[in-house]
Short mmCIF file of C-alpha atoms and ligand atoms in Angstrom, two decimals:
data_model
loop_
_atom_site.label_atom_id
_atom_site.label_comp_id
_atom_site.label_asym_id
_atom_site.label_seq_id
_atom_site.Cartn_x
_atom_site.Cartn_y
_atom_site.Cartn_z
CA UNK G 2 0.00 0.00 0.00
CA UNK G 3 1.30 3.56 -0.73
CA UNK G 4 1.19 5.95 1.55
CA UNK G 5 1.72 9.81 0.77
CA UNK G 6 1.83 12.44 4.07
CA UNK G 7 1.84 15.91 4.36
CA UNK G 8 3.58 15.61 8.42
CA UNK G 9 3.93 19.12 8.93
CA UNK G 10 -0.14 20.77 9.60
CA UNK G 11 -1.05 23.77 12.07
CA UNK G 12 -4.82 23.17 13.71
CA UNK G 13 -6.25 26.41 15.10
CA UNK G 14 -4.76 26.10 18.24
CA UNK G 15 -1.48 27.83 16.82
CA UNK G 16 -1.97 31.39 17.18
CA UNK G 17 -0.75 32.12 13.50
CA UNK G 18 -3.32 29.51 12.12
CA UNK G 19 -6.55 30.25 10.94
CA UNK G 20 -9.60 29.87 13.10
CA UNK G 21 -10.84 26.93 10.62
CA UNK G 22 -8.11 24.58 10.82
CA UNK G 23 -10.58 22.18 12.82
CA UNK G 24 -10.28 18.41 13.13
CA UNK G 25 -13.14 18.04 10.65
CA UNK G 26 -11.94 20.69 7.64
CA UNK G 27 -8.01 19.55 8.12
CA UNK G 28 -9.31 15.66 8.10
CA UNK G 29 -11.84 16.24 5.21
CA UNK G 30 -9.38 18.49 3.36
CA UNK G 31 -6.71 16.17 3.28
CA UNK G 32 -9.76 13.50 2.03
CA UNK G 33 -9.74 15.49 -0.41
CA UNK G 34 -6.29 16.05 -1.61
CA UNK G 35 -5.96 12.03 -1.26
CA UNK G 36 -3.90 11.98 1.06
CA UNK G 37 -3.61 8.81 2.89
CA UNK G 38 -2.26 10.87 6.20
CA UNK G 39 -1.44 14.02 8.21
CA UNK G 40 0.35 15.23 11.12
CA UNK G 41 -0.55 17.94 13.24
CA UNK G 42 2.64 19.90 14.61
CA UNK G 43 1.15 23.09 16.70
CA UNK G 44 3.61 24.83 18.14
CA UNK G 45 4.92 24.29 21.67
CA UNK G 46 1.38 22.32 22.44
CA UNK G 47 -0.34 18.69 22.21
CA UNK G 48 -4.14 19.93 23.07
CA UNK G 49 -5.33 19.30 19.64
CA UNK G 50 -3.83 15.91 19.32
CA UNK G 51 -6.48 13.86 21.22
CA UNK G 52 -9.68 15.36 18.72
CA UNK G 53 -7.51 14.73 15.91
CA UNK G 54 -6.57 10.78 16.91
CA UNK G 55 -9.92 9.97 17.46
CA UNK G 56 -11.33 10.92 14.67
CA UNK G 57 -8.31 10.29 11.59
CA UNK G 58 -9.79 6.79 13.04
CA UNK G 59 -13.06 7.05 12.43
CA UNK G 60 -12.71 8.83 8.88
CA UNK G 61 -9.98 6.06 8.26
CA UNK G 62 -7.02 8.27 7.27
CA UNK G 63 -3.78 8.06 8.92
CA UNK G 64 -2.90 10.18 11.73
CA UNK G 65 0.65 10.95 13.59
CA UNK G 66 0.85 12.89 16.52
CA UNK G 67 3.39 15.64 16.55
CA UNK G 68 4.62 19.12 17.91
CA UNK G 69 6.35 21.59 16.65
CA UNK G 70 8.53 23.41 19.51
CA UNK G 71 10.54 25.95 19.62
CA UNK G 72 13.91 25.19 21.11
CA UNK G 73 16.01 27.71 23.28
CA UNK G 74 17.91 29.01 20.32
CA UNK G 75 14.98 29.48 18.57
CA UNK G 76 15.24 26.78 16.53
CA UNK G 77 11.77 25.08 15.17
CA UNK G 78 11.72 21.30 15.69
CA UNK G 79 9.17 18.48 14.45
CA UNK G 80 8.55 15.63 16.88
CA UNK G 81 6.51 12.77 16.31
CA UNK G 82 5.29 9.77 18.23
CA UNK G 83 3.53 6.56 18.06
CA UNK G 84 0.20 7.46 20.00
CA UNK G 85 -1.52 9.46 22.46
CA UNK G 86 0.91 8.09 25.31
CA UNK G 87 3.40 10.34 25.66
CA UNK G 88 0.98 13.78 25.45
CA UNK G 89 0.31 13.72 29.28
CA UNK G 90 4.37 13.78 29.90
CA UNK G 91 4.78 16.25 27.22
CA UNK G 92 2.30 18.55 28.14
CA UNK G 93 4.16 18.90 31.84
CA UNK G 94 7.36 19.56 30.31
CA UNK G 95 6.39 22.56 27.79
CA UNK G 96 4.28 23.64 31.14
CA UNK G 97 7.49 24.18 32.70
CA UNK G 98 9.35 25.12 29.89
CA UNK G 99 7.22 27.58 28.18
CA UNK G 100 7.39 31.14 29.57
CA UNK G 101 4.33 32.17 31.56
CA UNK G 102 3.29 34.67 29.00
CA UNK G 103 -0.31 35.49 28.30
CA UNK G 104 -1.61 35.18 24.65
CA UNK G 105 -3.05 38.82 23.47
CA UNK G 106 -5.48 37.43 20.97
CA UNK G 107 -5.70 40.93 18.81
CA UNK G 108 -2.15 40.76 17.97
CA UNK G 109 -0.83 37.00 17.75
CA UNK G 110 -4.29 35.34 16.93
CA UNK G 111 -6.75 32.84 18.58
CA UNK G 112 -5.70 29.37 20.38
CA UNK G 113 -8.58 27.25 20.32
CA UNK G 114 -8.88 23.95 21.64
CA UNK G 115 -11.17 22.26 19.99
CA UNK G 116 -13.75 18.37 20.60
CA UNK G 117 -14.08 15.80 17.54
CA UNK G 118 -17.14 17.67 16.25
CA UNK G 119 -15.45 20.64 16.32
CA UNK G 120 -16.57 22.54 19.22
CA UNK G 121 -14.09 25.19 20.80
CA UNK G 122 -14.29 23.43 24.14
CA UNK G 123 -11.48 25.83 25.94
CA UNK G 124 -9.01 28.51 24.85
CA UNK G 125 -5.00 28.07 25.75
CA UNK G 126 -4.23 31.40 27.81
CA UNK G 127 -0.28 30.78 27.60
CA UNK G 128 1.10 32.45 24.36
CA UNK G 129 2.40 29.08 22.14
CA UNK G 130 4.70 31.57 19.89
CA UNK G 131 7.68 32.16 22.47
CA UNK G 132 10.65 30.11 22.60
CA UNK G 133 10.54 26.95 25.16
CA UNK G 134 13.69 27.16 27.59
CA UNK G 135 14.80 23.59 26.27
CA UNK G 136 17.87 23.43 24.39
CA UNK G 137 17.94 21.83 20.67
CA UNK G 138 19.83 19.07 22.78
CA UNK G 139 17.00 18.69 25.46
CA UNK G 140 14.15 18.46 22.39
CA UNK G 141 16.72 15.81 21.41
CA UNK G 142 16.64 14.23 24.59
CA UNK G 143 12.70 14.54 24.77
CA UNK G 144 11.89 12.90 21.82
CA UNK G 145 14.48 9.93 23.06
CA UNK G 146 12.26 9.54 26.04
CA UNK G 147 8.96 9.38 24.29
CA UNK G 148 10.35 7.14 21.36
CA UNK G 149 9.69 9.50 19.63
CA UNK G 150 11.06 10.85 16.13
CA UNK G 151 12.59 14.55 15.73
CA UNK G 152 12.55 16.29 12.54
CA UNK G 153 14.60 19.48 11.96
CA UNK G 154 11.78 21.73 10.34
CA UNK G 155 12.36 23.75 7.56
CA UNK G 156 16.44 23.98 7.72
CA UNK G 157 16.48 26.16 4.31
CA UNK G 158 15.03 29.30 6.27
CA UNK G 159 16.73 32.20 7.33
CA UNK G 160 15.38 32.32 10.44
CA UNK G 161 14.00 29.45 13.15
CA UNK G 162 16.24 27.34 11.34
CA UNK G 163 18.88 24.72 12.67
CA UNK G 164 21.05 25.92 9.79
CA UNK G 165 20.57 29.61 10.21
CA UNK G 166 20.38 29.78 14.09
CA UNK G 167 23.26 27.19 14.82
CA UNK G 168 25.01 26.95 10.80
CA UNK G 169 25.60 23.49 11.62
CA UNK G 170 23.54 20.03 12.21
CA UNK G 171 24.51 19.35 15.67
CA UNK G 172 26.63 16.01 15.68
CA UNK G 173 24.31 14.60 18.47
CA UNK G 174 21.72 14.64 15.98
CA UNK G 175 21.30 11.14 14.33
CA UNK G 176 18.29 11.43 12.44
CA UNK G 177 17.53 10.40 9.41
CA UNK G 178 15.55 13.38 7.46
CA UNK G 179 15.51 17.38 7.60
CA UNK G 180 12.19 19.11 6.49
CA UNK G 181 12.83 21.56 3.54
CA UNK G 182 9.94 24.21 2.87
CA UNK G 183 7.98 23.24 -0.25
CA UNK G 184 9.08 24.43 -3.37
CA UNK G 185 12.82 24.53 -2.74
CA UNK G 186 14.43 22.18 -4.84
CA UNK G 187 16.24 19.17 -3.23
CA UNK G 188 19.19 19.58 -5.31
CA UNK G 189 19.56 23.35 -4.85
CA UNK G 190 19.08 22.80 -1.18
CA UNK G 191 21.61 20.00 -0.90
CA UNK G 192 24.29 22.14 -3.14
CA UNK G 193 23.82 25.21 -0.89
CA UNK G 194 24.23 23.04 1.80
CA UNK G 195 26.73 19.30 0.86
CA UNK G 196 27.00 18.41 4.58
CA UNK G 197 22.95 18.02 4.39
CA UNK G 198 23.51 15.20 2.07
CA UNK G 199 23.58 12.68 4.15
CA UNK G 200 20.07 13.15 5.20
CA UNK G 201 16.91 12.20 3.54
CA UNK G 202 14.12 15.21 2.77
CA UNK G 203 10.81 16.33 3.96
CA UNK G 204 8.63 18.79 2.46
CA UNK G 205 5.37 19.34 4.29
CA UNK G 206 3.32 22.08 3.75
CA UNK G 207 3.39 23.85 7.36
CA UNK G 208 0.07 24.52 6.40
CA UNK G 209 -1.92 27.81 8.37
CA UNK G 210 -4.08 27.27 6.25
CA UNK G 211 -7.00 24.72 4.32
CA UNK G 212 -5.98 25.28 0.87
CA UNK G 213 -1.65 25.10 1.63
CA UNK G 214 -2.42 21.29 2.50
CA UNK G 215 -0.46 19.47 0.50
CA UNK G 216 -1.62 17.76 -2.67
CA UNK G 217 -1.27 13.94 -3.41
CA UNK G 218 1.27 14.36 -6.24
CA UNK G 219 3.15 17.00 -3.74
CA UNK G 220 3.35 14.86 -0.63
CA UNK G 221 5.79 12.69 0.67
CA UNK G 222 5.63 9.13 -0.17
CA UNK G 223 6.28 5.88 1.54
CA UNK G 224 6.37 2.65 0.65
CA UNK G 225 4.81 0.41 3.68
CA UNK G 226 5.36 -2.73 3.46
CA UNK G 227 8.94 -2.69 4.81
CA UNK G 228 7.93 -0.77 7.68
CA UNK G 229 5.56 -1.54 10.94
CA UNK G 230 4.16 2.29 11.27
CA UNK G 231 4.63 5.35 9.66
CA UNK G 232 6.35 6.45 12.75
CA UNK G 233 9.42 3.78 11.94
CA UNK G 234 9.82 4.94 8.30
CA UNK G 235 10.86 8.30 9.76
CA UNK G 236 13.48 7.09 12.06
ZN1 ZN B 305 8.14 26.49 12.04
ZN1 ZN B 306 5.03 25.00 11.45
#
């Protein structure tokens, strides 16, 4: 069976994304692009993942759950794991990680929490936009303890970059893919940048947005017979 994935998706939770990234319009959206699965990365939280979970089941698409933090140096990371497991632990370290700042709605945007059927069911007061007080080396460690996967996002920006922020792939990274944006071409990426060659590619939409979803044809592919989850394929 073939499996494409767009593993990079804000829900409306992330202040930046729009209001109508709900569980039903991101799941029925990427119906309709045929995909055959998302992640959902919102940044610095996991109180999306649990609406999401529940119903890529029912709906019959697959689902990964995933954050996308934002280390010390300001560096954006993609982490994904298994299941629901690991959200309780990971929710109590971005609580103590995450500066107590208050969201101001009017000026970084709404952070909904939202049920199955869509319902906002509560609002997150803490503003998900600031940089955690983990290290790139502590995300590192984090996604170790979860069994988790982490995924460098978007390494070809200029800023909130591992390649702009630090100029360098940590060694203690041992990964096997970076996340590109879409549209930059592999080969112009991996010329810019030869000690990236090494690793395989992502490129995800880091959709805000309904329509930025990726497309079948655009999205990444995976063969999955060799693997047991989508989750091992990545790591
Ligand atoms: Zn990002
Ligand atoms: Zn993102």
């Amino acid at each position: 069976m073939d499996n494409f994935w767009d593993f990079h998706i804000h829900s409306g939770l992330s202040p930046c994304a729009m209001d109508d990234m709900t569980p039903n319009n991101i799941v029925n959206m990427a119906l309709i692009k045929k995909l055959d699965g998302i992640a959902i990365t919102d940044h610095n939280s996991v109180e999306n993942l649990s609406s999401f979970y529940h119903l890529a089941k029912i709906k019959d698409i697959g689902f990964l759950p995933g954050i996308e933090i934002t280390t010390r140096e300001e560096i954006h990371v993609l982490i994904f794991f298994e299941d629901l497991t690991p959200v309780n632990y990971i929710r109590e370290v971005l609580q103590k990680n995450l500066p107590d700042i208050q969201n101001s709605k009017e000026i970084f945007g709404n952070q909904l929490i939202y049920s199955m059927d869509d319902q906002v069911i509560a609002e997150e007061k803490k503003l998900l936009m600031n940089a955690t007080k983990l290290t790139f080396e502590q995300t590192l460690n984090l996604s170790k303890e979860i069994d988790g996967v982490l995924i460098p996002a978007h390494v070809d920006r200029k800023s909130f970059s591992v390649l702009s922020n630090l100029g360098f792939i940590p060694p203690e990274f041992n990964g096997k893919f970076l996340e590109i944006s879409e549209g930059v071409s592999k080969s112009e990426f991996y010329k810019e940048h030869p000690s990236t060659k090494k690793y395989q590619i992502l490129q995800n939409s880091d959709a805000h947005q309904l329509t930025n979803i990726l497309e079948r044809g655009k999205a990444n592919f995976f063969n999955k017979e060799p693997y047991k989850s989508i989750l091992q394929s990545l790591k």
